[in-house]
Short mmCIF file of C-alpha atoms in Angstrom, two decimals:
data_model
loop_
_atom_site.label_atom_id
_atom_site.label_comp_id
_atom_site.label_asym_id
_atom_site.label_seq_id
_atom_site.Cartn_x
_atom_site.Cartn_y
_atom_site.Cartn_z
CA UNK A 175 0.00 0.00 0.00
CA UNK A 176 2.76 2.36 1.00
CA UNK A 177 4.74 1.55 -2.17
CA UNK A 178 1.43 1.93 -4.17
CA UNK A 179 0.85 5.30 -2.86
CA UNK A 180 4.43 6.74 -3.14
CA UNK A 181 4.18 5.87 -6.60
CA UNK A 182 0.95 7.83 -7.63
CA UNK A 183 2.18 10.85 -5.29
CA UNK A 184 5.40 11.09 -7.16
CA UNK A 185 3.49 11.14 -10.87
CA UNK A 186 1.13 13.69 -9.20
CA UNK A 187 3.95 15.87 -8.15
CA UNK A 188 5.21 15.23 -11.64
CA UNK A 189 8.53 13.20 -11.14
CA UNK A 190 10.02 12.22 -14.57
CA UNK A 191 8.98 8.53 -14.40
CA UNK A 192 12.35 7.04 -14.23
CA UNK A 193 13.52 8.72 -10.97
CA UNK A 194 10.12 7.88 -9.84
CA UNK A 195 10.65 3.86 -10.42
CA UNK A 196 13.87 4.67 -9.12
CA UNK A 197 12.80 5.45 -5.81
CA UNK A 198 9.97 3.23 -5.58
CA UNK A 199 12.57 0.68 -6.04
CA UNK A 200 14.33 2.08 -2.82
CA UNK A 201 10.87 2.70 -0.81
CA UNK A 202 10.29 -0.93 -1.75
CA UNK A 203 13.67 -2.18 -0.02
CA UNK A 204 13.20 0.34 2.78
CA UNK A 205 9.58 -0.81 3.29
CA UNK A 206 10.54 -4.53 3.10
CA UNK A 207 13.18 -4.11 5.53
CA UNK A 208 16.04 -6.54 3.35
CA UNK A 209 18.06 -3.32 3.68
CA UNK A 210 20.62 -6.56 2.07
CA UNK A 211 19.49 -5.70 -1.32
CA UNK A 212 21.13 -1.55 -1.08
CA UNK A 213 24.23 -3.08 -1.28
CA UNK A 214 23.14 -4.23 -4.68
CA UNK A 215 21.23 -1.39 -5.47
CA UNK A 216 24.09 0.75 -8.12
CA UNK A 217 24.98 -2.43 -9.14
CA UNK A 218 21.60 -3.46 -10.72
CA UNK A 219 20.95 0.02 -12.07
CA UNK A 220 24.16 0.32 -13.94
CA UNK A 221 23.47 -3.79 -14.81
CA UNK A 222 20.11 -2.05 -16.89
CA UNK A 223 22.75 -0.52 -18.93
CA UNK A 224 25.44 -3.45 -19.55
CA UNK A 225 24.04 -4.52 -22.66
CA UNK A 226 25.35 -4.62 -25.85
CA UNK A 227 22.59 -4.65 -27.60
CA UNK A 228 21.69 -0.86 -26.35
CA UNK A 229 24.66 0.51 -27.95
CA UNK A 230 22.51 0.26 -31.35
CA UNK A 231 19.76 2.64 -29.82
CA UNK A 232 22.05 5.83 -29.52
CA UNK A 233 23.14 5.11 -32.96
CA UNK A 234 19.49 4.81 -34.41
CA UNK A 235 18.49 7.93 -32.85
CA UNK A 236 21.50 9.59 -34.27
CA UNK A 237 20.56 8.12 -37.82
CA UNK A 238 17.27 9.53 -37.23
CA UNK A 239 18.46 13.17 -36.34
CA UNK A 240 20.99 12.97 -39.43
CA UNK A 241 17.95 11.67 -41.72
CA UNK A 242 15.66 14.38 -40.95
CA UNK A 243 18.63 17.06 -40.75
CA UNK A 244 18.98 16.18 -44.81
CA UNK A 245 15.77 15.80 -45.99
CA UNK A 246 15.75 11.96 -46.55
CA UNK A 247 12.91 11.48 -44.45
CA UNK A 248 10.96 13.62 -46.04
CA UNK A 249 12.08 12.21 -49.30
CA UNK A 250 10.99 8.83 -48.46
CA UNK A 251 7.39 9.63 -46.93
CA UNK A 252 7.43 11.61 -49.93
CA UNK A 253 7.78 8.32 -51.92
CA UNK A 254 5.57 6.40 -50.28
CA UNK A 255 2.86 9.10 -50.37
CA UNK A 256 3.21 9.11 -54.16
CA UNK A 257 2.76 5.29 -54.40
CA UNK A 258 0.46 5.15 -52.49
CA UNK A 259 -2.12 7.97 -53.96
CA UNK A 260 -5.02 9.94 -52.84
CA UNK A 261 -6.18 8.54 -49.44
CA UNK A 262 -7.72 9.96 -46.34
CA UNK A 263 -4.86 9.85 -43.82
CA UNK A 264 -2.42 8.27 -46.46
CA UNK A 265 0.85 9.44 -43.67
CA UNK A 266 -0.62 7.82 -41.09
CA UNK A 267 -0.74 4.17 -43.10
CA UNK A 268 2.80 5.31 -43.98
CA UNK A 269 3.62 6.06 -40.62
CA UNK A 270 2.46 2.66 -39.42
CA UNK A 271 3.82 0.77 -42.87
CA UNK A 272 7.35 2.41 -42.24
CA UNK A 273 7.11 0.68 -38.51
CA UNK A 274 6.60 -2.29 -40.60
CA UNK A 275 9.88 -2.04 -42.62
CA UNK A 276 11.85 -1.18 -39.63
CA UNK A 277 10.39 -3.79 -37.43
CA UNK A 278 12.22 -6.69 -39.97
CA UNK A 279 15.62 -4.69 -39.59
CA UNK A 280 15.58 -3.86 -35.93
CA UNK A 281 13.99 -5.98 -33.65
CA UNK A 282 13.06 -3.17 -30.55
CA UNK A 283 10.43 -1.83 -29.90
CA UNK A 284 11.95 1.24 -28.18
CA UNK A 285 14.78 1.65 -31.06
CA UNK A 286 11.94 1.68 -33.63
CA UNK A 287 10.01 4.57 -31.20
CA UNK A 288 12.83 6.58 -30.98
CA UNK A 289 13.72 6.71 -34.88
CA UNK A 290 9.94 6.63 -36.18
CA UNK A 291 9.36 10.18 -33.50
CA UNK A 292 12.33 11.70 -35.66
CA UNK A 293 11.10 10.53 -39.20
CA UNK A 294 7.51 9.93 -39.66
CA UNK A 295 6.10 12.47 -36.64
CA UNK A 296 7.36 15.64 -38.05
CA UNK A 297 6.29 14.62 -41.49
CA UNK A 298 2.70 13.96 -39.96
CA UNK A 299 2.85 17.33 -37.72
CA UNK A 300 3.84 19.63 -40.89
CA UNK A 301 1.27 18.49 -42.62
CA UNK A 302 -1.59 18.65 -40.09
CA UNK A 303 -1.72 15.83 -38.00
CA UNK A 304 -1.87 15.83 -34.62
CA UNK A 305 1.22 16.02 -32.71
CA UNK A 306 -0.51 13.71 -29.95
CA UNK A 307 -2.50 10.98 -32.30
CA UNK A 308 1.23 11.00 -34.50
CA UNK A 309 3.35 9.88 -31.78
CA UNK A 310 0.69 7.27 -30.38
CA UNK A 311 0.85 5.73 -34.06
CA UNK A 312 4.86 5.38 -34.25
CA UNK A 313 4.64 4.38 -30.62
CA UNK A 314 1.92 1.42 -31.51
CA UNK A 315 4.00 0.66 -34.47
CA UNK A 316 6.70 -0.29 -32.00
CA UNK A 317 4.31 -3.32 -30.76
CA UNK A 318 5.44 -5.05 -34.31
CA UNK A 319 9.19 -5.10 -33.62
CA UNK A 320 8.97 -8.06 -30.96
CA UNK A 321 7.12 -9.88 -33.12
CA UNK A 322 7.76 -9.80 -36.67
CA UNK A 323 10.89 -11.22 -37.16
CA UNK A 324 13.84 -10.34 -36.45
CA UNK A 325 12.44 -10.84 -32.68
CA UNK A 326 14.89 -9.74 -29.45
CA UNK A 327 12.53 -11.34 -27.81
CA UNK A 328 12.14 -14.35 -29.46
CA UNK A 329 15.78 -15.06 -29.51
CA UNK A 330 15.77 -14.83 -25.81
CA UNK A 331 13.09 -17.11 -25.58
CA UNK A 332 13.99 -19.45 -27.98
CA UNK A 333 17.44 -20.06 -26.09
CA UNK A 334 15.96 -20.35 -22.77
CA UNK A 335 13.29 -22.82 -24.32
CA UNK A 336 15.66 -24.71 -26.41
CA UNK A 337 13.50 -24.42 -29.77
CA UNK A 338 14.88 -23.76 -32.84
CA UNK A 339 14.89 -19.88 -33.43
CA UNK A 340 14.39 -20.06 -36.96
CA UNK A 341 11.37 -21.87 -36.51
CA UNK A 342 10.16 -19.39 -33.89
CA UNK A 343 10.57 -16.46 -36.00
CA UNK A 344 8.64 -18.30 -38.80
CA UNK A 345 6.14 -18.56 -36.02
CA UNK A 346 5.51 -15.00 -35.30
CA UNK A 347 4.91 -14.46 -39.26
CA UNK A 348 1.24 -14.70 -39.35
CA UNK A 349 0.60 -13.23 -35.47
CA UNK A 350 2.70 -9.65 -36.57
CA UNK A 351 0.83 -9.57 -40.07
CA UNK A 352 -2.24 -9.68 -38.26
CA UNK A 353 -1.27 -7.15 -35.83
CA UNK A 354 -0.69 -5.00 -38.68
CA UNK A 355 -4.14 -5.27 -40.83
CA UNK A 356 -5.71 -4.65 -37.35
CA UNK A 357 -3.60 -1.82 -36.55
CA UNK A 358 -5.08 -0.05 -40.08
CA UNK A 359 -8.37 -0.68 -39.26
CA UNK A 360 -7.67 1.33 -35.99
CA UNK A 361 -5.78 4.17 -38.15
CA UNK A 362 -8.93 4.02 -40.41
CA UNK A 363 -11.17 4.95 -37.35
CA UNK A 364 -8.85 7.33 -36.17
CA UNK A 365 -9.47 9.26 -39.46
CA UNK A 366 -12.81 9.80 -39.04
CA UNK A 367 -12.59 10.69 -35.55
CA UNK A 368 -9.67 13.11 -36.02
CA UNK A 369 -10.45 13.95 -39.62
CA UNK A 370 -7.06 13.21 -41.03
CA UNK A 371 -6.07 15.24 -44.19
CA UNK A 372 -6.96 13.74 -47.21
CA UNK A 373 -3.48 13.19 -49.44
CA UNK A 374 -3.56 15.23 -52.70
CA UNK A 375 -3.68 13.45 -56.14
CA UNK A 376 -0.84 13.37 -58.12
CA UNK A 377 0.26 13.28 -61.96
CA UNK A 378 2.64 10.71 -63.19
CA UNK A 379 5.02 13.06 -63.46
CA UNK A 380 5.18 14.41 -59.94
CA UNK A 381 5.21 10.77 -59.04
CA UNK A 382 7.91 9.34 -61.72
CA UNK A 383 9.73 12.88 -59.70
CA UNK A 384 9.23 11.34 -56.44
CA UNK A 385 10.47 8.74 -56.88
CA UNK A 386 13.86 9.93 -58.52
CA UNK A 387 14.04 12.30 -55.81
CA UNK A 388 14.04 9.66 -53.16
CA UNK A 389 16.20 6.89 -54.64
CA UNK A 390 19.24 8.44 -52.98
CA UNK A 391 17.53 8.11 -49.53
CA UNK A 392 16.16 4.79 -50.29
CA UNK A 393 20.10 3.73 -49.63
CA UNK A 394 19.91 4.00 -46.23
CA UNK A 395 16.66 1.14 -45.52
CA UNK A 396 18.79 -0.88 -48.01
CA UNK A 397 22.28 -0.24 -46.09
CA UNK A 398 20.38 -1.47 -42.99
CA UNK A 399 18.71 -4.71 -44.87
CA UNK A 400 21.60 -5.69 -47.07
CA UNK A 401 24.09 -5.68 -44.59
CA UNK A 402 22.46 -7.40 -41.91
CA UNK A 403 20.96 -10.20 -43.98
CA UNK A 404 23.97 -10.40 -45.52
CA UNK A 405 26.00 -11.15 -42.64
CA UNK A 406 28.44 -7.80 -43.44
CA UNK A 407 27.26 -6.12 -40.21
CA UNK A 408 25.00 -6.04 -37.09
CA UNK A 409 22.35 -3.87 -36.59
CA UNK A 410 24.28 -2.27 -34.14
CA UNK A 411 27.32 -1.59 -36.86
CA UNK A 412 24.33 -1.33 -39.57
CA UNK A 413 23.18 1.96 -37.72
CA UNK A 414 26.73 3.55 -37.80
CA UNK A 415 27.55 2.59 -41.56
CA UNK A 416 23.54 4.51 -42.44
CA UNK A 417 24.22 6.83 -40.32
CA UNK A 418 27.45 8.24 -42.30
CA UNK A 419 25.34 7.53 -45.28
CA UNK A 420 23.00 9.97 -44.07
CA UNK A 421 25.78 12.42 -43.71
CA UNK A 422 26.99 12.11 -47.11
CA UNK A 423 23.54 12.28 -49.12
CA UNK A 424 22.81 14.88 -46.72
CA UNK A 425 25.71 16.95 -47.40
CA UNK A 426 26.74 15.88 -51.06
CA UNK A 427 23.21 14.79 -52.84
CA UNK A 428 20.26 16.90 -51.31
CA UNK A 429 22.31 19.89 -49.93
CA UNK A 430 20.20 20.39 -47.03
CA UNK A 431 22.45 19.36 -44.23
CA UNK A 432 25.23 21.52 -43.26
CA UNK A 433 28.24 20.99 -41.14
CA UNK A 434 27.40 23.35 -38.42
CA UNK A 435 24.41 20.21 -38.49
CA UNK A 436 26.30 17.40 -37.17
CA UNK A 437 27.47 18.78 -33.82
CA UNK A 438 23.82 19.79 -33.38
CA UNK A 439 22.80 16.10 -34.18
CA UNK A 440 25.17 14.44 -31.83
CA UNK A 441 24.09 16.32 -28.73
CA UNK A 442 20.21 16.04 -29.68
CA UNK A 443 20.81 12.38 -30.13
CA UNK A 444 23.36 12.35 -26.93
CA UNK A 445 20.30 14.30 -24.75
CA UNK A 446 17.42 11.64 -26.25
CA UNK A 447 19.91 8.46 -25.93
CA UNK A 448 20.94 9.57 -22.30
CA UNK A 449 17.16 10.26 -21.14
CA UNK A 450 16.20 6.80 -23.00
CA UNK A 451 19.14 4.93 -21.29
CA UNK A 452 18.11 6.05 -17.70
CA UNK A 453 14.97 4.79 -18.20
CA UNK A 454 15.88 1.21 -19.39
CA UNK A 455 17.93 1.44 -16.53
CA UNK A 456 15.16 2.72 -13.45
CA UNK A 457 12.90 0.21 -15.10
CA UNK A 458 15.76 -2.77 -14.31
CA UNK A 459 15.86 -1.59 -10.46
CA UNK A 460 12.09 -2.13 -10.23
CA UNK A 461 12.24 -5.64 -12.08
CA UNK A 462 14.69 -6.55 -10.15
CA UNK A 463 13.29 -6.09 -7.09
CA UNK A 464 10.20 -7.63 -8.60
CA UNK A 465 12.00 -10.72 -9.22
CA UNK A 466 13.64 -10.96 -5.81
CA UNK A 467 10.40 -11.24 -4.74
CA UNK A 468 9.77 -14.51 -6.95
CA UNK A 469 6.47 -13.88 -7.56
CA UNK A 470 5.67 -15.57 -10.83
CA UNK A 471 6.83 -18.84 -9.24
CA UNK A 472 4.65 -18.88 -6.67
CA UNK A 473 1.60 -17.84 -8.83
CA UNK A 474 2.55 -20.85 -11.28
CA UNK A 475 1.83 -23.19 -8.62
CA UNK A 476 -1.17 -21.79 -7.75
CA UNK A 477 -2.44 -22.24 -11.24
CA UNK A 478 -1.62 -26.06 -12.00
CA UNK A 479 -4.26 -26.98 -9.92
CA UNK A 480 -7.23 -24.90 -11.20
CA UNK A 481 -7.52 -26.11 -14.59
CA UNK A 482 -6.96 -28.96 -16.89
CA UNK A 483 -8.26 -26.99 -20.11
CA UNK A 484 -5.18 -25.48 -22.51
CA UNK A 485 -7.32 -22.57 -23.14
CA UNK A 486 -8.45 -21.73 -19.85
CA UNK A 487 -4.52 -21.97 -18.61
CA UNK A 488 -3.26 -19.51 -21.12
CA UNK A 489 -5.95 -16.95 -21.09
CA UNK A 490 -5.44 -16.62 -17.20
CA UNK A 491 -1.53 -16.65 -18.24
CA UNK A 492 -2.77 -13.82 -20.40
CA UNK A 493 -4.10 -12.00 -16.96
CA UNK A 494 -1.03 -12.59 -14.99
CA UNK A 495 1.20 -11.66 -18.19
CA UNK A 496 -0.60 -8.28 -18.20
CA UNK A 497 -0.81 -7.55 -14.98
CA UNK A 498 3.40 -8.75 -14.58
CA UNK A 499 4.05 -6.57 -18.29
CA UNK A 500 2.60 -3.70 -16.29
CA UNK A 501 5.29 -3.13 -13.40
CA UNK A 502 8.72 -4.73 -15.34
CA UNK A 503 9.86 -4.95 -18.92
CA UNK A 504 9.31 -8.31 -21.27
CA UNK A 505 13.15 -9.09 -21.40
CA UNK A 506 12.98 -9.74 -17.59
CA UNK A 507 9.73 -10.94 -17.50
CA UNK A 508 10.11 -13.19 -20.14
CA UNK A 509 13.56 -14.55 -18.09
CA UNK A 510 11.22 -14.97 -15.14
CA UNK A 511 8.38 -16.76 -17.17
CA UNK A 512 9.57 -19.01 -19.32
CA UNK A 513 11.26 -21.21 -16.63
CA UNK A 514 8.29 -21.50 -14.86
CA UNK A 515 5.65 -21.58 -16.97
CA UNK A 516 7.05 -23.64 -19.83
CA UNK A 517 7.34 -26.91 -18.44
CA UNK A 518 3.76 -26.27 -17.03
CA UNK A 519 2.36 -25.65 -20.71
CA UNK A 520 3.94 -28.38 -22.31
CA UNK A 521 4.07 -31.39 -19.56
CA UNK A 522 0.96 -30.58 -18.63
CA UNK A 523 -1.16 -29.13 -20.66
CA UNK A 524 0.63 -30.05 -24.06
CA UNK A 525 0.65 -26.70 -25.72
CA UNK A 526 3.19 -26.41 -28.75
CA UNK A 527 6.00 -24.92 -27.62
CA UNK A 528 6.54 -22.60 -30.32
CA UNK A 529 2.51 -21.69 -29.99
CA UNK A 530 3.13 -21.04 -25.72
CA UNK A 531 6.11 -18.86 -27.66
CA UNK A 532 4.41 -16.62 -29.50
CA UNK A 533 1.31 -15.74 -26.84
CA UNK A 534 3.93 -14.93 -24.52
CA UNK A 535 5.73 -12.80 -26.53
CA UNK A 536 2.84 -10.87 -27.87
CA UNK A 537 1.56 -10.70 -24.72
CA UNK A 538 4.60 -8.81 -22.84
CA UNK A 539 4.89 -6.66 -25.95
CA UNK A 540 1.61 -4.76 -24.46
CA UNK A 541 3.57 -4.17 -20.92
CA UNK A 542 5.94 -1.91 -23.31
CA UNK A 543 2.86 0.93 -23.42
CA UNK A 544 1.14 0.03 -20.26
CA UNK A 545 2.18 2.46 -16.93
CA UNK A 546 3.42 2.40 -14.52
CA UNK A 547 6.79 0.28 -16.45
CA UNK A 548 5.76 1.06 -19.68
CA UNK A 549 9.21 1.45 -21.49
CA UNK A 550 8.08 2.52 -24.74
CA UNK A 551 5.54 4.62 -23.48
CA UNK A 552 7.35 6.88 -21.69
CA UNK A 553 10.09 7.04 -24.14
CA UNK A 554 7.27 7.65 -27.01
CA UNK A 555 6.59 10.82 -24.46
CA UNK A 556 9.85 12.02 -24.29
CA UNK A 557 10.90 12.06 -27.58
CA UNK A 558 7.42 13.43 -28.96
CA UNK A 559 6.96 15.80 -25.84
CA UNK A 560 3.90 14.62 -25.57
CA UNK A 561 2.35 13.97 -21.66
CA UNK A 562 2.07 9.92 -21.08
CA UNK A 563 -1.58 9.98 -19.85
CA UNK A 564 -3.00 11.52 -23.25
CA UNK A 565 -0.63 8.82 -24.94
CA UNK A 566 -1.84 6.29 -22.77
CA UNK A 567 -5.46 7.04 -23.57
CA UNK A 568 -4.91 7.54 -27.33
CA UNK A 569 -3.58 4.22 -27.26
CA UNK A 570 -6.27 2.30 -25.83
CA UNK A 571 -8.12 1.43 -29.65
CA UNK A 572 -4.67 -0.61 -30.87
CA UNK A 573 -4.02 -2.17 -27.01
CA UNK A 574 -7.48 -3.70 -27.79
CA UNK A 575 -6.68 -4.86 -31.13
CA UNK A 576 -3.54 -6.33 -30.12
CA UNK A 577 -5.65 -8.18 -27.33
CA UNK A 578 -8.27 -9.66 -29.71
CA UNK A 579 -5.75 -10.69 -32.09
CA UNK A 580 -4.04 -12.59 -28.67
CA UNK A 581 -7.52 -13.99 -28.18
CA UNK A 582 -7.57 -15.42 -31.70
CA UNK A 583 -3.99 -17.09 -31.14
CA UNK A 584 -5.16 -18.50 -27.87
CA UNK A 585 -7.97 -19.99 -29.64
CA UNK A 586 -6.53 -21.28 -32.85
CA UNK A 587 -2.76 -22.37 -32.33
CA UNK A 588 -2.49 -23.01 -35.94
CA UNK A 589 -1.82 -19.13 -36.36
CA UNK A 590 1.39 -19.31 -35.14
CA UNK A 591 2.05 -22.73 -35.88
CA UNK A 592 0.66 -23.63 -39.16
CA UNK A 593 3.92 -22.40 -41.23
CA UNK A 594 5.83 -24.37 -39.38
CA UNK A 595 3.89 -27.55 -39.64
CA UNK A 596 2.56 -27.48 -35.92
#
């Protein structure tokens, strides 16, 4: 209760959120009275941080400055505008097709936030979107990057698991495509509601134009693509190599960037990465007291003996996966699930592993927008300045489609395992 009500009292006050899960984390201890764990306490938040695979998101925010510093994000919404013709809300199906593209190339949801606030949202803004309903589209776009593949997520749980990841990422196919056509039926309602701008028909010319115009900057999604399929580089390396790209079509091809630019780049992208980055690293102190607590573990066994249907076991998974991607983020959730809970699903129950995969997955992805954790909300609010409660709320239509479409995998397993051969 005491921990419950320090929280909401620090949001009221307005505490950035990651001090406030900061010292929650310590109120927790405090409260507890294992005073044990402050010995551990700068250890675990610096821990959020020793990853490798965060060095990629200060370089994807720094391609994203340098791509809208030269006018290749413009360029390419340009492109995609002309392709795609005269449509109410035609940016906004952009918006949320470009969080398709990057979704195959990098895998994170909040990597995929950060660079979609610096290339699609101004595009939107300018042209009378919005600022709010923008952002909470790039920021619901995010919920594809943990499931179509390539999946951080479902790397991590195919090695605790033991499954083939190949097979798991073929797995997650038909769940993110779905995600996707329900996601434009939200962005269809969100039209009418917010009556998008209708995009302006074009002749051939203007569109054989736009599309010269934007081959240059349609280099830097195939830098990305080509040298991570092709084994040449990581996505971590991928980012630096577009990222000089952007520099030089910038500087050399459109003439929009100048050198007085860059330094102005790196220190916007050094002031996003560094609020980002303190954030992933408050929301590991929470999780990790979280887990000390071994919750999840105890819950599990509380659960084997209430039901011997499949379906009834995962949709109340689906109500403990919710409520647990609410207060810590899916990387350590999923660490503290899977151990449990697998053995449970498939001894038990006999529910495809790859299937108990995917539902799992999905499901944690919503924790990523949901307070009080909510990672990629709260970093969708700082880089689009936009307050987390009106994000929250603007959010609700796709958290709803993302739960029906969970529904429908719960229901028919062959979703996620019928290219596989499940």
């Amino acid at each position: 209760m005491i921990v419950g009500v320090s929280f909401l009292s620090m949001l009221a006050i307005g505490m950035p959120i990651a001090f406030a899960l900061a010292t929650l984390a310590l109120i927790y201890i405090l409260v507890s009275g294992n005073t044990v764990m402050l010995q551990s306490y700068s250890q675990q938040l610096y821990g959020g941080l020793e990853n490798y695979g965060l060095i990629a998101l200060p370089l994807f925010i720094l391609l994203g400055e340098f791509m809208n510093a030269g006018g290749i994000g413009r360029r390419l919404m340009a492109l995609a505008l002309a392709l795609l013709g005269r449509v109410r809300g035609g940016l906004a199906y952009v918006n949320l097709g470009a969080n398709m593209m990057m979704a195959s190339i990098l895998g994170s949801t909040v990597a995929q936030i950060t660079i979609m606030s610096r290339l699609a949202v101004p595009e939107m803004e300018r042209a009378g979107y919005p600022r709010d309903v923008s952002m909470a589209i790039a920021a619901a776009g995010g919920l594809l990057a943990p499931i179509i593949p390539p999946s951080m997520l479902f790397i991590i749980f195919g090695v605790i698991a033991q499954i083939p990841i190949g097979d798991l990422f073929i797995a997650g196919v038909i769940p993110g495509f779905l995600i996707f056509i329900a996601f434009l039926g939200v962005i269809a309602w969100l039209g009418h509601r917010h009556d998008f701008p209708t995009t302006e028909s074009m002749s051939m010319r203007e569109r054989l134009k736009a599309v010269a115009d934007a081959l240059p900057a349609a280099a830097i999604p195939v830098i990305i693509v080509g040298s991570i399929l092709g084994g040449l580089a990581t996505p971590t390396e991928s980012a630096a190599i577009a990222s000089l790209a952007a520099v030089a079509i910038g500087l050399f091809v459109y003439r929009e960037m100048r050198l007085i630019d860059i330094p102005k780049a790196f220190l916007n992208a050094a002031a996003s990465s560094a609020s980002v980055l303190f954030l992933i690293a408050a929301a590991q102190v929470f999780s990790w007291v979280i887990t000390f607590e071994n919750l999840p573990a105890m819950v599990a066994a509380a659960m084997q003996g209430m039901t011997q249907s499949p379906i009834v076991f995962l949709l109340m998974l689906n109500v403990l996966l919710l409520f647990l991607g609410m207060i810590t983020d899916p990387i350590p959730a999923l660490i503290l699930v899977v151990p449990v809970f697998l053995p449970v699903a498939t001894g038990i129950y006999g529910i495809d592993p790859f299937h108990f995969g995917v539902v799992v997955c999905l499901n944690l992805t919503l924790g990523l927008l949901t307070p009080p954790v909510g990672t990629g909300l709260f970093v969708a609010s700082l880089m689009g300045n936009v307050r987390p409660e009106r994000l929250a709320v603007l959010l609700v239509p796709f958290f709803l489609a993302v739960l029906v479409v969970l529904l429908l995998l719960v229901v028919f397993p062959v979703l996620s395992t019928g290219l596989i051969g499940g």
